[in-house]
PDB file of C-alpha atoms and ligand atoms in Angstrom:
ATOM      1  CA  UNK A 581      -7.411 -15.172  -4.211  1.00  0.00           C
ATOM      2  CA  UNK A 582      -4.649 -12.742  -4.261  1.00  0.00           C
ATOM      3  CA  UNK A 583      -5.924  -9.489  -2.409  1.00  0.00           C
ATOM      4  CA  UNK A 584      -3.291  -6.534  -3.259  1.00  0.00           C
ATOM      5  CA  UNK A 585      -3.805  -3.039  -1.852  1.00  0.00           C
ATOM      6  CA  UNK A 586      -2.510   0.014  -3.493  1.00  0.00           C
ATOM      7  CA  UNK A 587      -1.929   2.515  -1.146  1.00  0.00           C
ATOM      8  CA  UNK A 588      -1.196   5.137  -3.872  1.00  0.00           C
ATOM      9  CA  UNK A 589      -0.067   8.716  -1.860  1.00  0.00           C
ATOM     10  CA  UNK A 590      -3.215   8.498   0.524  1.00  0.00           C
ATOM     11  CA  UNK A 591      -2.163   9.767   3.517  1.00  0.00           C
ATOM     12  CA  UNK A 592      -2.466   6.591   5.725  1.00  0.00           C
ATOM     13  CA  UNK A 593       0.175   5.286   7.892  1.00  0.00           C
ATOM     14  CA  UNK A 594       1.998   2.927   5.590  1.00  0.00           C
ATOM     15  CA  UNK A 595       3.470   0.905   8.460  1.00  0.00           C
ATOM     16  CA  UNK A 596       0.086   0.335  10.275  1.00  0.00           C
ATOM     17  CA  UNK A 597      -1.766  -0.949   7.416  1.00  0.00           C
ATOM     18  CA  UNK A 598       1.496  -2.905   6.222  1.00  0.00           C
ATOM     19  CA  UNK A 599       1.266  -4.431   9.820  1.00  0.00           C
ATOM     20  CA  UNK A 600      -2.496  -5.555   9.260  1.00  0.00           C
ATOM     21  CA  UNK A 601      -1.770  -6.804   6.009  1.00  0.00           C
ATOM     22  CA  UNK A 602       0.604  -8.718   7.600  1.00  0.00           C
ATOM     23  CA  UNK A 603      -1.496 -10.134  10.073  1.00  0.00           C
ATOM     24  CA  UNK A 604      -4.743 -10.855   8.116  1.00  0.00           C
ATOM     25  CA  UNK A 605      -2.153 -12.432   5.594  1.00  0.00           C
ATOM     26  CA  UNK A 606      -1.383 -15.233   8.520  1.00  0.00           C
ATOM     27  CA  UNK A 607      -5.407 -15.249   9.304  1.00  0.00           C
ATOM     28  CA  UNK A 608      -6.572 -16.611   5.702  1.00  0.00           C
ATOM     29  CA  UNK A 609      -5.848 -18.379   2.512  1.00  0.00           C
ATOM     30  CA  UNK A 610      -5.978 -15.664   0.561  1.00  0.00           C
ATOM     31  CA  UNK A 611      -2.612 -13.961  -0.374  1.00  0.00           C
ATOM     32  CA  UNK A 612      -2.944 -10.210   0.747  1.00  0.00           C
ATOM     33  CA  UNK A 613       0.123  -7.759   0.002  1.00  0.00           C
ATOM     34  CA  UNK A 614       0.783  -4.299  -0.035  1.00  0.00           C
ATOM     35  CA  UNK A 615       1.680  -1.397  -2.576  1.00  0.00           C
ATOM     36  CA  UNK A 616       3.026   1.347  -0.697  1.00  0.00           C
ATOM     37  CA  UNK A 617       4.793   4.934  -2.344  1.00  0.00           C
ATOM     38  CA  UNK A 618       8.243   3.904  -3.533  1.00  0.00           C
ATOM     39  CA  UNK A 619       9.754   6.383  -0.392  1.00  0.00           C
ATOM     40  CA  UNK A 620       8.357   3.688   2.003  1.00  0.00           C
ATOM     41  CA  UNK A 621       8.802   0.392   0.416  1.00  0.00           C
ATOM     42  CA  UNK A 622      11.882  -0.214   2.859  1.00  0.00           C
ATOM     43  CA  UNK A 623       9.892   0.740   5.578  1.00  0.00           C
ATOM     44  CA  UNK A 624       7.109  -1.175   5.172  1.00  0.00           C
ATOM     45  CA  UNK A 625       9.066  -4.480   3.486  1.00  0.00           C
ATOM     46  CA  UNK A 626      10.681  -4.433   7.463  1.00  0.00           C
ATOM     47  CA  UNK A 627       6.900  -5.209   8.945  1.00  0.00           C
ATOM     48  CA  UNK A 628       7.276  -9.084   7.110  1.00  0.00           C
ATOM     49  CA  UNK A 629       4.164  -7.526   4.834  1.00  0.00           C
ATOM     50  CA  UNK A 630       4.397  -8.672   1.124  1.00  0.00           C
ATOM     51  CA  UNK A 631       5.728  -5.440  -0.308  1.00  0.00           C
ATOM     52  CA  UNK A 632       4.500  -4.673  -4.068  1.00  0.00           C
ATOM     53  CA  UNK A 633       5.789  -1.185  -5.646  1.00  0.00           C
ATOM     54  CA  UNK A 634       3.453   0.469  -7.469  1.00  0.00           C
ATOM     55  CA  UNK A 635       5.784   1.395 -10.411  1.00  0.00           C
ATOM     56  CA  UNK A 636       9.049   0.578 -12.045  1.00  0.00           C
ATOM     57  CA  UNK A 637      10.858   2.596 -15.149  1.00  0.00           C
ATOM     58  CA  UNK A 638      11.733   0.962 -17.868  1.00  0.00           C
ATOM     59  CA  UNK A 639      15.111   1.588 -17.696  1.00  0.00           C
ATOM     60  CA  UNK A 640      18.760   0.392 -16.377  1.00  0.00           C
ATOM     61  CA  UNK A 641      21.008   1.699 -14.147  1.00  0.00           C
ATOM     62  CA  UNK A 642      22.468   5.095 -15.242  1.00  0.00           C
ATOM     63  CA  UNK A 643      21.391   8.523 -15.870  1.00  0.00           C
ATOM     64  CA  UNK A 644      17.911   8.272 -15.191  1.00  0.00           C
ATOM     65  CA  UNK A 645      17.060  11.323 -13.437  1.00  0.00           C
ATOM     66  CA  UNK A 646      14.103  10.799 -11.146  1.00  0.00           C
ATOM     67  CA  UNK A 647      13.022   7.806 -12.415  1.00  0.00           C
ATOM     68  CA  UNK A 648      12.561   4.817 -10.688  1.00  0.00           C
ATOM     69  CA  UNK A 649      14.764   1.417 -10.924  1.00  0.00           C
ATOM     70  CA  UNK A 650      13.593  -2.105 -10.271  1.00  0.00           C
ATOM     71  CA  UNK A 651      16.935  -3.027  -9.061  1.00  0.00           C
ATOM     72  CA  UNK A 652      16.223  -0.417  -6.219  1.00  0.00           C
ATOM     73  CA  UNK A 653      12.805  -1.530  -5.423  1.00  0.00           C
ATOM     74  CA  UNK A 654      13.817  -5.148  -5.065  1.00  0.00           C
ATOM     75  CA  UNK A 655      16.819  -4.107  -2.595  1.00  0.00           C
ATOM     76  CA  UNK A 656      14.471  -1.808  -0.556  1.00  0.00           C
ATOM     77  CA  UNK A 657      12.715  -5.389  -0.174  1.00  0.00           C
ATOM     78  CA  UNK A 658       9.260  -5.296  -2.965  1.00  0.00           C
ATOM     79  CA  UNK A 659       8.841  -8.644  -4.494  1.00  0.00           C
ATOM     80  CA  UNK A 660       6.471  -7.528  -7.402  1.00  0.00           C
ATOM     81  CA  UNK A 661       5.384  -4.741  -8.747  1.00  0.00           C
ATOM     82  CA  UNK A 662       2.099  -2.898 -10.555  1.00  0.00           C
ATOM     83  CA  UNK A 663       3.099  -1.734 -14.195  1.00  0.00           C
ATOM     84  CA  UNK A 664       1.068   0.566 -16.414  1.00  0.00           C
ATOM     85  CA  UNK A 665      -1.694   1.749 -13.136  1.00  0.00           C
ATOM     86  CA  UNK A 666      -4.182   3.843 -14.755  1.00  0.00           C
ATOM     87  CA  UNK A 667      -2.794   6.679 -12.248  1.00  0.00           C
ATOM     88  CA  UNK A 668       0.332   5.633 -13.939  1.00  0.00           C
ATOM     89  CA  UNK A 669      -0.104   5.389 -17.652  1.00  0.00           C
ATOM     90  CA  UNK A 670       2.991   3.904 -19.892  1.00  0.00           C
ATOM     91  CA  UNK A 671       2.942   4.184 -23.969  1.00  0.00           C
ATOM     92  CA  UNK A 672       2.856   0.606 -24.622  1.00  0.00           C
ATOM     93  CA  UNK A 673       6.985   0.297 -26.078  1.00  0.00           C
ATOM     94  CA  UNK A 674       7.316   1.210 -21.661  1.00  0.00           C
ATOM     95  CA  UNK A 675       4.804  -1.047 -20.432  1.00  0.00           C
ATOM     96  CA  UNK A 676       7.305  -3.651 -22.550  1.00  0.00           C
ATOM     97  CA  UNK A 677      10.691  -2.506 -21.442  1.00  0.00           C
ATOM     98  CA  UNK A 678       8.846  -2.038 -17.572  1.00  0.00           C
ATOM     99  CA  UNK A 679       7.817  -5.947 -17.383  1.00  0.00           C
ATOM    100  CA  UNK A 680      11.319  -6.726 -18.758  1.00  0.00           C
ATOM    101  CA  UNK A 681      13.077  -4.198 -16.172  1.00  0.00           C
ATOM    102  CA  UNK A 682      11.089  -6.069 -13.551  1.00  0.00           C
ATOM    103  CA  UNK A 683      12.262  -9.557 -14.698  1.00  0.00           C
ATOM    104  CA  UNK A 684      15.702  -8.763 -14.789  1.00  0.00           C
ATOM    105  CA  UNK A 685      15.527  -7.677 -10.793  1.00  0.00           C
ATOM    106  CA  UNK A 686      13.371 -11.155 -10.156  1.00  0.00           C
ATOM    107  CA  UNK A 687      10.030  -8.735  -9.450  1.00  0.00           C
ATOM    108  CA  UNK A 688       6.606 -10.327 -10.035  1.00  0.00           C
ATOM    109  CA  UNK A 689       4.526  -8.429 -12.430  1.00  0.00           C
ATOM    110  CA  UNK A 690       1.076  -6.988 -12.672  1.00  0.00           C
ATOM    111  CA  UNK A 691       0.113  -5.256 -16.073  1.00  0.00           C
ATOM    112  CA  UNK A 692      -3.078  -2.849 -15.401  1.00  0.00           C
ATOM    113  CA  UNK A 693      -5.205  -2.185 -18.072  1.00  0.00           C
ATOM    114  CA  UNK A 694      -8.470  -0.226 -18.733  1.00  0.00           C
ATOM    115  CA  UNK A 695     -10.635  -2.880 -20.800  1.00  0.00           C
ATOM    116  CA  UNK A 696      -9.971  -6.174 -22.695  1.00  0.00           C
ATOM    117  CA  UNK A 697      -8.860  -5.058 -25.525  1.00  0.00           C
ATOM    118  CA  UNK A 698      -5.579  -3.642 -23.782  1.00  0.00           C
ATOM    119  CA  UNK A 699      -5.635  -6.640 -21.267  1.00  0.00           C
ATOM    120  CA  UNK A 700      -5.278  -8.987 -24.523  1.00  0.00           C
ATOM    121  CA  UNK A 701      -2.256  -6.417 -25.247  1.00  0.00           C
ATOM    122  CA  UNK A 702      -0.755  -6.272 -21.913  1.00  0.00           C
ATOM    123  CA  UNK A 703      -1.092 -10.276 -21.997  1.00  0.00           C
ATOM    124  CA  UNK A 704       1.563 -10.211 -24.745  1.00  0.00           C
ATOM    125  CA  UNK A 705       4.068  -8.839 -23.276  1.00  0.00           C
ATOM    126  CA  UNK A 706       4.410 -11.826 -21.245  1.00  0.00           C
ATOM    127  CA  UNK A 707       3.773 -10.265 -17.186  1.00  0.00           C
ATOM    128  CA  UNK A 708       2.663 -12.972 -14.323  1.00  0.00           C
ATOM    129  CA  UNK A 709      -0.340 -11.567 -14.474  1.00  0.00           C
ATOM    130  CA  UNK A 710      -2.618  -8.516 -15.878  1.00  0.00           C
ATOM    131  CA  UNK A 711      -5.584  -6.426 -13.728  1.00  0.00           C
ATOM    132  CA  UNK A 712      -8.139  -4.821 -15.499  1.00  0.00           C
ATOM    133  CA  UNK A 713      -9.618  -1.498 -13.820  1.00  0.00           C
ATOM    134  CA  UNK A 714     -11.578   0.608 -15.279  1.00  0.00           C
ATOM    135  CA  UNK A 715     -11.059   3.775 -14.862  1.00  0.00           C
ATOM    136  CA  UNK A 716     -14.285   5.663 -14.182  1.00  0.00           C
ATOM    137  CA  UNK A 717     -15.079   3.232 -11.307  1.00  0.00           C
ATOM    138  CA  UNK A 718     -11.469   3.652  -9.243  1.00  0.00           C
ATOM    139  CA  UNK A 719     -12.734   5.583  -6.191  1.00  0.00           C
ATOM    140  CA  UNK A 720     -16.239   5.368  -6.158  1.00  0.00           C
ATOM    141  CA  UNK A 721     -16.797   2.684  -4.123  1.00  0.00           C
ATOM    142  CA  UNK A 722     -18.723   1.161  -6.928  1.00  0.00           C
ATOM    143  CA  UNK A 723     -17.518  -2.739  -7.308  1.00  0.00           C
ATOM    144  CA  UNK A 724     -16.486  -3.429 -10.754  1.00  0.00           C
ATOM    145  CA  UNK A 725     -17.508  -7.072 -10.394  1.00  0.00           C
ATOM    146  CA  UNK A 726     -21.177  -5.574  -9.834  1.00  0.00           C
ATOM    147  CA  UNK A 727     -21.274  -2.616 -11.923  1.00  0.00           C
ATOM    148  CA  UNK A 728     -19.550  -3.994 -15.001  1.00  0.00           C
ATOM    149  CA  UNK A 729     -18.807  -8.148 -14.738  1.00  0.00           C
ATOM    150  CA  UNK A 730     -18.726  -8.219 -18.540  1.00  0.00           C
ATOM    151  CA  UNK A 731     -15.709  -6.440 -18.361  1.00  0.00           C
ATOM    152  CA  UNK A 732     -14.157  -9.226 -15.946  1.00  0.00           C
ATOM    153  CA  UNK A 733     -15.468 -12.408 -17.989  1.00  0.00           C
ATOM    154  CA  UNK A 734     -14.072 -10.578 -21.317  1.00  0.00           C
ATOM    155  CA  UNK A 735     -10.799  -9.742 -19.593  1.00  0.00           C
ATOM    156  CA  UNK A 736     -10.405 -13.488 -18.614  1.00  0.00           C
ATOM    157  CA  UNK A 737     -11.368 -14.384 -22.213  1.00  0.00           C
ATOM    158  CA  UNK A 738      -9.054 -11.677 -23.555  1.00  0.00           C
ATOM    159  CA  UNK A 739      -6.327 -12.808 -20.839  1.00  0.00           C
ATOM    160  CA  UNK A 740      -6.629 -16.453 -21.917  1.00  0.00           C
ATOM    161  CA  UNK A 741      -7.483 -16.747 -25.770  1.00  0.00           C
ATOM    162  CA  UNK A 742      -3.330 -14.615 -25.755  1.00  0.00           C
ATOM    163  CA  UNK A 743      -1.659 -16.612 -22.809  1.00  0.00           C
ATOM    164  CA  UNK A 744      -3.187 -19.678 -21.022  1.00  0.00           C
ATOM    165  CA  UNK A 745      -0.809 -19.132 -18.279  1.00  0.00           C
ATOM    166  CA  UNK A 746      -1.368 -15.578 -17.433  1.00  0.00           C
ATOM    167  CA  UNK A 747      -3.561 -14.521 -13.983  1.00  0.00           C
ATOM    168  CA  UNK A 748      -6.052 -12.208 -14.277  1.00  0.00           C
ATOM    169  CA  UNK A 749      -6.855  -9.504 -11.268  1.00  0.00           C
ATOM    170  CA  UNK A 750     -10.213  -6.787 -11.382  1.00  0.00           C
ATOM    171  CA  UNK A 751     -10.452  -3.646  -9.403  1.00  0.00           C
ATOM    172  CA  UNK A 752     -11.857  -0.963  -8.784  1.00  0.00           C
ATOM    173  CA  UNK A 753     -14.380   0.096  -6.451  1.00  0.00           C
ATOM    174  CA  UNK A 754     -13.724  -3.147  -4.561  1.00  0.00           C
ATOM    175  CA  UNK A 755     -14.277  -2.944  -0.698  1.00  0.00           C
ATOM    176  CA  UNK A 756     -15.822  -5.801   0.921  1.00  0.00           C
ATOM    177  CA  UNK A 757     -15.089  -9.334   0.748  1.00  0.00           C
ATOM    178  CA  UNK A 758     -18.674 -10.019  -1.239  1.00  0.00           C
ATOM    179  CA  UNK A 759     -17.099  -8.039  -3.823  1.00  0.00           C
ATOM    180  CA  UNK A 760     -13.869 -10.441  -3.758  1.00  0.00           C
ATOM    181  CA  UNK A 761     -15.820 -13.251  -3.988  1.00  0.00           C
ATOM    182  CA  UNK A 762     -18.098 -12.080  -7.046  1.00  0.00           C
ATOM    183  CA  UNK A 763     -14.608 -11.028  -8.333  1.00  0.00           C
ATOM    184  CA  UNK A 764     -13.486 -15.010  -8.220  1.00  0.00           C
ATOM    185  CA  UNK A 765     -17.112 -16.038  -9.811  1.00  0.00           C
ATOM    186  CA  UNK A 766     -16.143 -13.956 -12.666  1.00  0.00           C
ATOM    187  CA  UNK A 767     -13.025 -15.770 -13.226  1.00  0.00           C
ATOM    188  CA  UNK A 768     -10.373 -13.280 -11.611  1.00  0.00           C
ATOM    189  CA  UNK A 769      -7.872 -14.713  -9.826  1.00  0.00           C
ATOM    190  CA  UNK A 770      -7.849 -11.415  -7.385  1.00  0.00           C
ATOM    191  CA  UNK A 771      -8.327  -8.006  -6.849  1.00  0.00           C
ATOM    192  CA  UNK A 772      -6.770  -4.675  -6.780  1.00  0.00           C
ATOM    193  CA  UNK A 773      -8.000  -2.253  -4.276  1.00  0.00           C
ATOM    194  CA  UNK A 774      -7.134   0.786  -2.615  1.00  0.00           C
ATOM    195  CA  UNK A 775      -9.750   3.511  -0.925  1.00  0.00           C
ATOM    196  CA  UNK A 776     -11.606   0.387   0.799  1.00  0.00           C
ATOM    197  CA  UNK A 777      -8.636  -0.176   3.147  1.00  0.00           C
ATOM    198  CA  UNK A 778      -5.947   3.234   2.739  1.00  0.00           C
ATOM    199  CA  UNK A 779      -9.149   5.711   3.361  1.00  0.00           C
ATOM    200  CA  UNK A 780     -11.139   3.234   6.090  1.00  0.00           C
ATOM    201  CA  UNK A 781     -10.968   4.425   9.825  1.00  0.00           C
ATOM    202  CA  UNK A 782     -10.737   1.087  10.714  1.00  0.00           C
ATOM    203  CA  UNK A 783      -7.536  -0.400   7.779  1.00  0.00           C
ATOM    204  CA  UNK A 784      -7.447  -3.977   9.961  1.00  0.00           C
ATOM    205  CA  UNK A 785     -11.377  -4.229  10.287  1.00  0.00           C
ATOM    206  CA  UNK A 786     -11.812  -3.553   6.609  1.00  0.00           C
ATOM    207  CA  UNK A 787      -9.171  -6.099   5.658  1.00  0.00           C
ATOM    208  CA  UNK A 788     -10.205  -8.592   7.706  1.00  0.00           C
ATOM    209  CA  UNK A 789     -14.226  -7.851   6.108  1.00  0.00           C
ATOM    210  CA  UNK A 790     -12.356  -8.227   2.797  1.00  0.00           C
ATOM    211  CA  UNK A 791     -10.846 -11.793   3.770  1.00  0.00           C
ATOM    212  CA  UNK A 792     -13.672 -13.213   5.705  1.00  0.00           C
ATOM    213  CA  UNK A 793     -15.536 -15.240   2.893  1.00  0.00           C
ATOM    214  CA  UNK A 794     -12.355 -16.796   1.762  1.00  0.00           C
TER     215      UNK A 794
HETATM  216  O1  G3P B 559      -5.006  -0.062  -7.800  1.00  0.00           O
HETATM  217  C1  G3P B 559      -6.289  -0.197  -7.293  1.00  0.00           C
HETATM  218  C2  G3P B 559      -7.133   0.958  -7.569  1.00  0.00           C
HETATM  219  O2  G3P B 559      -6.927   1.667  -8.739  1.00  0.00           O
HETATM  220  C3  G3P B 559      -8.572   0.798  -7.242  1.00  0.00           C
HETATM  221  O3  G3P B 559      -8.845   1.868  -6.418  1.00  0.00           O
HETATM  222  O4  G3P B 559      -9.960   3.044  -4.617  1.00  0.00           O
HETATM  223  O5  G3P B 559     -11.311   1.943  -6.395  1.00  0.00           O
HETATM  224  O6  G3P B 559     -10.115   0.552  -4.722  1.00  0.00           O
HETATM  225  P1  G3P B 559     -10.133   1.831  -5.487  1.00  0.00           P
END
């Protein structure tokens, strides 16, 4: 399972729960990275973490005024990177010209969506791999895989029936590692997740909880 947590612009030390993910990462099979703010992907790419941005532009270098480049988040040392977040919505020309930004700087690629419909949609445009969140469930606490599994299953089918290849993530809500493993019954390949770990008073206990089964 691939266990990626968004640290959106929670106000946790970056570093210190880069340096957990880090560790759990060694501790497990599962493949745990991080999404910190753009400002301190350099920062936290130094602690050996897996470093996912949580956003690239669909553009090319130039005049691009406050935008950000996936050139420039590859450099400062991310290896993928979430397109489309819900937090983060792209018209769906963008979503396009953000998977094919983040192909031409060698990023991996995660295409959120809010249901199946727009999974089947994101599928299309060809990412590594496509998480469907929905929206009223990010921050409760809530796990998606318990309050709405038909929305998993019919991402998968959505996912799969457009490209065979493509991996399929679920979030939202998701905080314990009973929640990642009715995730994988469901047929996701892994989850996204962010208040469980960036708002815990514990960041290494909670990601070690979120390992533990698998
Ligand atoms: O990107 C993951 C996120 O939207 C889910 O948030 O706080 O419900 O884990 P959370």
């Amino acid at each position: 399972m691939f266990v990626l947590v968004n640290l959106k612009t929670y106000p946790c030390d970056p570093v210190a729960v880069a340096e957990a993910v880090r560790d759990v990462n060694e501790s497990t099979d599962a493949r745990v990275a991080v999404a910190p703010q753009a400002a301190h992907l350099e920062r936290v790419a130094e602690t050996g973490a897996e470093t996912w941005a949580q956003h690239v532009d669909p553009i090319d270098y130039g005049s691009n005024t406050g935008h950000t480049l996936a050139e420039s988040v590859a450099e400062a040392g991310a290896v993928g990177t979430l397109i489309n977040h819900s937090e983060q919505r792209l018209k769906l020309a963008d979503v396009d010209g953000a998977v094919e930004a983040a192909e031409r700087a060698g990023l991996e690629t995660v295409v959120c969506a809010n249901n199946p419909a727009q999974i089947g949609a994101a599928a299309a445009l060809g990412p590594d791999a496509v998480a469907v969140e929905p929206p009223e469930l990010i921050g409760t606490g809530t796990p998606v895989s318990q309050a709405d599994p038909d929305i998993v299953e019919d991402a998968v089918e959505a996912a799969q029936a457009v490209d065979a290849d493509v991996s399929v993530l679920c979030g939202a809500g998701i905080s314990t590692g009973d929640d990642v493993v009715a995730a994988g019954d469901l047929g996701s390949e892994g989850v996204l997740l962010a208040s469980g770990v960036a708002k815990a008073d514990d960041p290494t206990a909670a990601l070690e909880d979120l390992v533990a089964p698998l």
